[in-house]
mmCIF file of C-alpha atoms in Angstrom:
data_model
loop_
_atom_site.group_PDB
_atom_site.id
_atom_site.type_symbol
_atom_site.label_atom_id
_atom_site.label_comp_id
_atom_site.label_asym_id
_atom_site.label_seq_id
_atom_site.Cartn_x
_atom_site.Cartn_y
_atom_site.Cartn_z
ATOM 1 C CA MET Z 1 15.177 2.412 42.313
ATOM 2 C CA LYS Z 2 11.877 0.632 42.763
ATOM 3 C CA GLU Z 3 9.438 0.374 39.874
ATOM 4 C CA GLU Z 4 6.931 2.523 41.775
ATOM 5 C CA GLU Z 5 9.516 5.278 42.310
ATOM 6 C CA LYS Z 6 10.427 5.140 38.627
ATOM 7 C CA LYS Z 7 6.784 5.486 37.592
ATOM 8 C CA GLN Z 8 6.314 8.431 39.970
ATOM 9 C CA LEU Z 9 9.343 10.203 38.517
ATOM 10 C CA GLU Z 10 8.171 9.550 34.972
ATOM 11 C CA GLN Z 11 4.737 10.954 35.858
ATOM 12 C CA GLU Z 12 6.257 14.025 37.496
ATOM 13 C CA TYR Z 13 8.399 14.586 34.398
ATOM 14 C CA GLU Z 14 5.313 14.430 32.171
ATOM 15 C CA ASN Z 15 3.489 16.812 34.512
ATOM 16 C CA LEU Z 16 6.347 19.289 34.275
ATOM 17 C CA LYS Z 17 6.203 19.120 30.477
ATOM 18 C CA LEU Z 18 2.484 19.887 30.688
ATOM 19 C CA LEU Z 19 3.190 22.790 33.020
ATOM 20 C CA ILE Z 20 5.610 24.280 30.506
ATOM 21 C CA SER Z 21 3.061 23.809 27.744
ATOM 22 C CA PHE Z 22 0.404 25.498 29.886
ATOM 23 C CA HIS Z 23 2.624 28.514 30.477
ATOM 24 C CA GLU Z 24 3.424 28.753 26.774
ATOM 25 C CA SER Z 25 -0.304 28.941 26.019
ATOM 26 C CA TYR Z 26 -1.560 31.066 28.886
ATOM 27 C CA GLY Z 27 1.445 33.123 29.798
ATOM 28 C CA ILE Z 28 3.806 33.213 32.698
ATOM 29 C CA PRO Z 29 4.448 35.720 35.483
ATOM 30 C CA GLU Z 30 5.083 39.248 34.250
ATOM 31 C CA ASP Z 31 7.917 39.849 36.706
ATOM 32 C CA VAL Z 32 11.146 38.911 34.924
ATOM 33 C CA LYS Z 33 12.843 37.500 38.026
ATOM 34 C CA GLU Z 34 9.786 35.465 38.991
ATOM 35 C CA ARG Z 35 9.400 34.142 35.453
ATOM 36 C CA LYS Z 36 13.077 33.170 35.195
ATOM 37 C CA GLN Z 37 12.968 31.450 38.582
ATOM 38 C CA LEU Z 38 9.838 29.494 37.634
ATOM 39 C CA ILE Z 39 11.363 28.286 34.369
ATOM 40 C CA ASP Z 40 14.697 27.467 35.999
ATOM 41 C CA ASP Z 41 12.990 25.474 38.765
ATOM 42 C CA ILE Z 42 10.970 23.451 36.268
ATOM 43 C CA LEU Z 43 13.961 22.729 34.037
ATOM 44 C CA ASP Z 44 16.192 21.853 36.999
ATOM 45 C CA ARG Z 45 13.666 19.342 38.289
ATOM 46 C CA MET Z 46 13.186 17.849 34.818
ATOM 47 C CA LEU Z 47 16.944 17.396 34.468
ATOM 48 C CA GLU Z 48 17.157 15.823 37.914
ATOM 49 C CA ILE Z 49 14.402 13.349 37.049
ATOM 50 C CA LYS Z 50 15.917 12.528 33.675
ATOM 51 C CA GLU Z 51 19.302 11.822 35.253
ATOM 52 C CA LYS Z 52 17.744 9.535 37.870
ATOM 53 C CA LEU Z 53 15.827 7.610 35.225
ATOM 54 C CA GLU Z 54 18.895 7.238 32.995
ATOM 55 C CA HIS Z 55 21.006 5.883 35.846
ATOM 56 C CA GLU Z 56 18.439 3.230 36.626
#
């Protein structure tokens, strides 16, 4: 993985953490299915990024 790709993934990971923090403060979708899907998507992407960075 190139250094630029690594930095992009690290930045995306930080952005996802901020997104979670934002939703904790300001709420998340009222619809249970929509809320669960949003959280699952964020966590899945964070895990994917973390795994890529650890294998580097």
